[in-house]
CSV table of C-alpha atoms in Angstrom, one decimal:
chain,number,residue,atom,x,y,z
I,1,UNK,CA,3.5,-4.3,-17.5
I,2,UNK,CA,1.6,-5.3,-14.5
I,3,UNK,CA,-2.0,-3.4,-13.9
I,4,UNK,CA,-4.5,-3.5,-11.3
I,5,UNK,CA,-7.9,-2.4,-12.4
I,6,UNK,CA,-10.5,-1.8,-9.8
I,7,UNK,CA,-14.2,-0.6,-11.7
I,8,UNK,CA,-16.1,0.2,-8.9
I,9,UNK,CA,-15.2,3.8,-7.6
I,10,UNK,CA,-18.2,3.1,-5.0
I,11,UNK,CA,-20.2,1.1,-3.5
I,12,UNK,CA,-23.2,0.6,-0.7
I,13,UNK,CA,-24.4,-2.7,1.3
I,14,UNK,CA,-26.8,-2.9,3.6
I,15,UNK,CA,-25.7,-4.3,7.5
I,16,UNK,CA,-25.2,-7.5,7.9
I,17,UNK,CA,-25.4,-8.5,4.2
I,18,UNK,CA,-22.3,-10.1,1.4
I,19,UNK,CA,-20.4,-7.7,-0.7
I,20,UNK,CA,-18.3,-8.4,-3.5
I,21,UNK,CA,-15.6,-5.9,-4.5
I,22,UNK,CA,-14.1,-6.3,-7.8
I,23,UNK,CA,-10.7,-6.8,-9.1
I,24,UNK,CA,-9.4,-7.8,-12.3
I,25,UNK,CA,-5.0,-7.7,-13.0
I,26,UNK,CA,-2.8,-8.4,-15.8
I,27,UNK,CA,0.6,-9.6,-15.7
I,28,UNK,CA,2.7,-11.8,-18.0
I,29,UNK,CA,4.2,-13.7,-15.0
I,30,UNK,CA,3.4,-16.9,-13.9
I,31,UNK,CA,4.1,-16.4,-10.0
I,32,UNK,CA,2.6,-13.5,-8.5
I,33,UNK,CA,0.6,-12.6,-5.2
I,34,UNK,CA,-2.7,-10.9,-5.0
I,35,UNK,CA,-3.8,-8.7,-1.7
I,36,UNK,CA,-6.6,-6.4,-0.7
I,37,UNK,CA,-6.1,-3.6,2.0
I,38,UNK,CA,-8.5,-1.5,4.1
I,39,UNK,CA,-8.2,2.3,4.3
I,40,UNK,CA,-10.7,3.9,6.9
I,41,UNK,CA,-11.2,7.4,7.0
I,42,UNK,CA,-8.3,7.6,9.6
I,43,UNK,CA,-5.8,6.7,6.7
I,44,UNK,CA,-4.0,3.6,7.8
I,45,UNK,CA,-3.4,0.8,5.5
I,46,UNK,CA,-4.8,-2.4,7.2
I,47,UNK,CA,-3.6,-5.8,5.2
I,48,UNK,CA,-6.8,-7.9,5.1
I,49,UNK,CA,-6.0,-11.1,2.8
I,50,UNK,CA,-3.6,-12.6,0.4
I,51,UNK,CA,-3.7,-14.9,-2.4
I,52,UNK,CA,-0.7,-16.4,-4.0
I,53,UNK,CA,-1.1,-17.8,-8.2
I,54,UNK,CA,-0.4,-20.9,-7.2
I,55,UNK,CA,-2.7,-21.1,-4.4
I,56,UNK,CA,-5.6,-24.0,-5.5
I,57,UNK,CA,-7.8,-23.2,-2.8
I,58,UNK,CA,-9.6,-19.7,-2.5
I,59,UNK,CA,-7.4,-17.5,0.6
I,60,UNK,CA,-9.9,-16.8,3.4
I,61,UNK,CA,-9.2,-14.5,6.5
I,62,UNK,CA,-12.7,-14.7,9.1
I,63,UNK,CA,-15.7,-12.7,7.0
I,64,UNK,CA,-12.9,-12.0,3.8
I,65,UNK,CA,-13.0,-14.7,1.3
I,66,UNK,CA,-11.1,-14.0,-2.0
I,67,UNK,CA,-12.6,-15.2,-5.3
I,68,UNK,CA,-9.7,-16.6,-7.2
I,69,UNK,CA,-10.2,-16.9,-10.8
I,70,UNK,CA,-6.7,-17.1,-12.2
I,71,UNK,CA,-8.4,-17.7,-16.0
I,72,UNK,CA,-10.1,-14.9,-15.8
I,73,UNK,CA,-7.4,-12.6,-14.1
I,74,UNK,CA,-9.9,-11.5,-11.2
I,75,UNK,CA,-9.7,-11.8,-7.4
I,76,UNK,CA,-12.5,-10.1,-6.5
I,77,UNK,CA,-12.7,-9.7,-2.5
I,78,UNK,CA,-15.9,-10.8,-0.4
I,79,UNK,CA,-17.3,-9.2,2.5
I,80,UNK,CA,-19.7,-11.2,4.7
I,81,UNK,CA,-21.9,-10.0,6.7
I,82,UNK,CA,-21.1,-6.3,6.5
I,83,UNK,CA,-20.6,-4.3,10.0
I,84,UNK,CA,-20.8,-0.6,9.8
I,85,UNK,CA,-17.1,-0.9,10.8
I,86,UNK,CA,-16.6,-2.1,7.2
I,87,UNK,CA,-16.9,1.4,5.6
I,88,UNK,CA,-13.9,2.3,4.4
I,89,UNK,CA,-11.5,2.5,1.2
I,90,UNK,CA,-10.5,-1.0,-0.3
I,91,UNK,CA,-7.5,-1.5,-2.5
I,92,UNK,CA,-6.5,-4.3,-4.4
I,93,UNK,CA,-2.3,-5.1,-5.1
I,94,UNK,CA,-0.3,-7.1,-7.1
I,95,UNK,CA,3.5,-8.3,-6.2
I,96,UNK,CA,5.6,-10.4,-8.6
I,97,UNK,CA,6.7,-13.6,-7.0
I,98,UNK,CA,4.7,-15.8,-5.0
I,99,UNK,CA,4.8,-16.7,-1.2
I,100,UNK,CA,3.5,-13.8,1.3
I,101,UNK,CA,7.3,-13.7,2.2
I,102,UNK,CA,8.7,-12.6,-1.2
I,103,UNK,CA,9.1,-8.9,-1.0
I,104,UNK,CA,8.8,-6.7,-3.9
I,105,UNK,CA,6.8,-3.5,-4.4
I,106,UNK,CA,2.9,-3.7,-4.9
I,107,UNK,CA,1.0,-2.2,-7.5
I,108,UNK,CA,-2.1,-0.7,-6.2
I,109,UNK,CA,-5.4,-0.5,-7.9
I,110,UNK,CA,-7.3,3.0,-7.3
I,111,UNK,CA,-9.5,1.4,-5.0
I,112,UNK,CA,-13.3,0.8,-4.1
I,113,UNK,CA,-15.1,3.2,-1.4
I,114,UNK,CA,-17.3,1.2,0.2
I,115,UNK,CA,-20.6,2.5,2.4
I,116,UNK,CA,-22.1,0.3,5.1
I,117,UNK,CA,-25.5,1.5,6.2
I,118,UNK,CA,-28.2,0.4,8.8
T,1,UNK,CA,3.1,-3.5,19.6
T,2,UNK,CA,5.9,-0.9,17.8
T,3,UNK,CA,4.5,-1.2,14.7
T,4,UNK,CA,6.1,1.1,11.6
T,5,UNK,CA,6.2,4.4,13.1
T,6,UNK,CA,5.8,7.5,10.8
T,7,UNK,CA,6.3,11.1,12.1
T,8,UNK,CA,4.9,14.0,11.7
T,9,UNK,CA,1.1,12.5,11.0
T,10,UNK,CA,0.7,15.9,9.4
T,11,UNK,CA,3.1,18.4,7.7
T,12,UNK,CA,2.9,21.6,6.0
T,13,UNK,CA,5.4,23.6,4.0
T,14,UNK,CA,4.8,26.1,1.7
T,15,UNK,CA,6.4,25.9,-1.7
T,16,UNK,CA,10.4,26.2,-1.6
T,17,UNK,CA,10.6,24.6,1.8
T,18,UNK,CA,12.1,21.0,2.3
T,19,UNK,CA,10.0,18.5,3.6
T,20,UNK,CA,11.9,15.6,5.9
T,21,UNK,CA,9.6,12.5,6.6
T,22,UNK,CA,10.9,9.8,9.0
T,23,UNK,CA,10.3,6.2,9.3
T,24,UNK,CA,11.6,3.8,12.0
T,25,UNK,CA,10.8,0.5,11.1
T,26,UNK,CA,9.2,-2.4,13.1
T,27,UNK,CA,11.6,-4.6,15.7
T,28,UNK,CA,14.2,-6.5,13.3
T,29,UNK,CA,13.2,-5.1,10.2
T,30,UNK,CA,15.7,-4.1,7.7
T,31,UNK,CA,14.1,-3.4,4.7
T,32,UNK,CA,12.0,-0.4,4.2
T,33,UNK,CA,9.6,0.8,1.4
T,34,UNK,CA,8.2,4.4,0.4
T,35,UNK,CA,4.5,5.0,-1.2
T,36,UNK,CA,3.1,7.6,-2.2
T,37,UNK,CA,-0.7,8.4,-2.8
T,38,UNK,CA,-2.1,11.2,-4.3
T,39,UNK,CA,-5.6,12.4,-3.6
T,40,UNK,CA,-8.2,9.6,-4.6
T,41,UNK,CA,-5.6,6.8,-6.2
T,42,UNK,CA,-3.8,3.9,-5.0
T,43,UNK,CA,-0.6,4.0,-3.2
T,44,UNK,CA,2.3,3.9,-5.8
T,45,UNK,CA,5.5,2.6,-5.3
T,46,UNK,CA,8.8,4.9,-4.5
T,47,UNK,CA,11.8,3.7,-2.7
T,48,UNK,CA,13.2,0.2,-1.6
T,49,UNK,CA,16.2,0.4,0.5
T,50,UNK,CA,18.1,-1.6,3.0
T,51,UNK,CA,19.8,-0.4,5.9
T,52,UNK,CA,22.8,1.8,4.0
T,53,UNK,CA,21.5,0.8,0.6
T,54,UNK,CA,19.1,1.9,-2.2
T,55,UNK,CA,17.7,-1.0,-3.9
T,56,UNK,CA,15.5,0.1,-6.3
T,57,UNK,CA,14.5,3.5,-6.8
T,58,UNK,CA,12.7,3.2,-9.6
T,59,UNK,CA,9.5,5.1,-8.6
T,60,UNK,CA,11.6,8.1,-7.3
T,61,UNK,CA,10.9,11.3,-9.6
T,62,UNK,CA,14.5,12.2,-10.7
T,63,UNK,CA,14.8,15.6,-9.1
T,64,UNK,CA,14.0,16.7,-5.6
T,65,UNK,CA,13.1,13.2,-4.2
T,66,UNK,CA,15.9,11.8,-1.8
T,67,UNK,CA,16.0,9.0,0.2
T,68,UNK,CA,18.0,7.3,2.8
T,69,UNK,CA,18.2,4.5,5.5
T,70,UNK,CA,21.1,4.9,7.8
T,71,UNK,CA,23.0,1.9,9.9
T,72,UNK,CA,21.3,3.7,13.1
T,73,UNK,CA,18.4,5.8,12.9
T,74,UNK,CA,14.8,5.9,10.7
T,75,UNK,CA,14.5,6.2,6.9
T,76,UNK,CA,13.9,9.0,5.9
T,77,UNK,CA,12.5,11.0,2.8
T,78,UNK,CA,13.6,14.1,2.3
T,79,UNK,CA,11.5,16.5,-0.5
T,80,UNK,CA,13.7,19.8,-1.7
T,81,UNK,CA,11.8,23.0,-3.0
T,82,UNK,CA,8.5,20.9,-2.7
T,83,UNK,CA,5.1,22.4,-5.0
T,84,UNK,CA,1.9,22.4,-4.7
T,85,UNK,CA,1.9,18.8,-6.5
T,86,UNK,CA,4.0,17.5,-3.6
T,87,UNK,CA,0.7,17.2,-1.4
T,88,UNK,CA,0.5,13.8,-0.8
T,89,UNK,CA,-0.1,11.1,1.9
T,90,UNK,CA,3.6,9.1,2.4
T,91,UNK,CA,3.6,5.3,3.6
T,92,UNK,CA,6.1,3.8,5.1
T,93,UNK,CA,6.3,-0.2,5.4
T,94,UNK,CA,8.8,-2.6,6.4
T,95,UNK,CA,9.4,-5.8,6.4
T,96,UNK,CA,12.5,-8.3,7.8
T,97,UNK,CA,14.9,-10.1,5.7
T,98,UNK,CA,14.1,-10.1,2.0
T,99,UNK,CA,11.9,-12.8,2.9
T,100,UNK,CA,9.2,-11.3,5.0
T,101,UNK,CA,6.0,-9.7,4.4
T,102,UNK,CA,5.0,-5.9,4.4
T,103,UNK,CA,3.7,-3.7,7.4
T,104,UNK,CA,2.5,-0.3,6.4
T,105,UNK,CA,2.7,3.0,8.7
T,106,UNK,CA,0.1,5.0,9.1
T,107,UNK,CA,1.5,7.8,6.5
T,108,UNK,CA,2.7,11.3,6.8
T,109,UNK,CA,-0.1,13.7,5.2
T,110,UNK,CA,2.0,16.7,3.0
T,111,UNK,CA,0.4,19.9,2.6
T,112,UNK,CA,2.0,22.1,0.6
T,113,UNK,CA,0.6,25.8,0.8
């Protein structure tokens, strides 16, 4: 059965510096797609990045970069340059299929609460 | 930009009542998605239907849980007798034909009193 596993219930960066966000899956497909979405305290789900398996080059989106290390089932999610904007809940997902247009549900991690301060 | 509207924001029953949460999709979607997150987990899948048509409800709980997605109109999901484990925030996402990607609503927060 597919899993998302995200171990970090929380974590704190300091303005302006990286921040690397952990995510580890398991699935015994071959073609699957990887995302990470932003939750701030007002609740909406904001997409920020997707990775397909088959995807040889690392899926960035402005300060997200996604570390994509298919042998070690991880796509851990990178934050440059952290803005105080950046605070928020960060979930990681998993869909079967590749392609950002194959549609079938995601399953969520239990997410990462991250804390920018000054 | 009519993005995936969900109303209420907020609702509160108490136990018993029926709770009806509606979703109207974006422009020239067709193909709408329930979640459902608890307090402090990830969203987890519910409901996948097309206009008229359940797809796959296999994250539905089998009793009390209903949904639909009419020709004309939003989704909607409708919760009978909900309890106290009902409280919940609901998303709502769409996308277009079975080939496009998701957009997510901004929920429907469930109280149950």
């Amino acid at each position: 059965a597919q899993k998302i596993t995200q171990t970090q219930p929380g974590m704190f960066v300091q303005e302006k510096e990286a921040v690397t966000l952990d995510c580890t899956y398991d699935t015994s497909d071959q073609s699957y797609g990887l995302f990470w979405y932003k939750q701030p305290s007002s609740g909406e789900m904001i997409f920020l990045i997707y990775q397909g398996s088959y995807d040889e080059q690392n899926a960035t989106e402005g300060r997200y970069s996604l570390n994509f290390q298919k042998a070690r089932k991880s796509a851990n999610l990178v934050i440059s340059a952290s803005q105080l904007g950046d605070s928020a809940m960060y979930f990681c997902a998993m869909r079967e299929g590749v392609g950002f247009y194959n549609t079938d549900k995601l399953i969520f991690g239990t997410g990462t609460r991250l804390q920018v301060f000054p | 930009n009519a993005g995936v509207m969900q109303n209420p924001r907020h609702l509160v029953r108490r136990r018993g009542q029926e709770a009806r949460l509606r979703c109207s999709p974006m422009k020239g979607h067709s193909h709408v998605y329930w979640y459902r997150q608890l307090p402090e987990e990830g969203l987890k899948f519910m409901v996948y239907l097309q206009k008229e048509n359940i797809i796959d409800e296999s994250g539905m709980p089998k009793e009390r849980f209903s949904a639909e997605f009419p020709k004309e109109g939003p989704s909607i999901l409708r919760i009978q007798q909900v309890v106290r484990g009902d409280s919940a925030a609901y998303f709502c996402a769409s996308s277009p034909k079975d080939r496009g990607g998701y957009t997510f609503g901004s929920g429907t927060r469930l109280t149950v009193v």
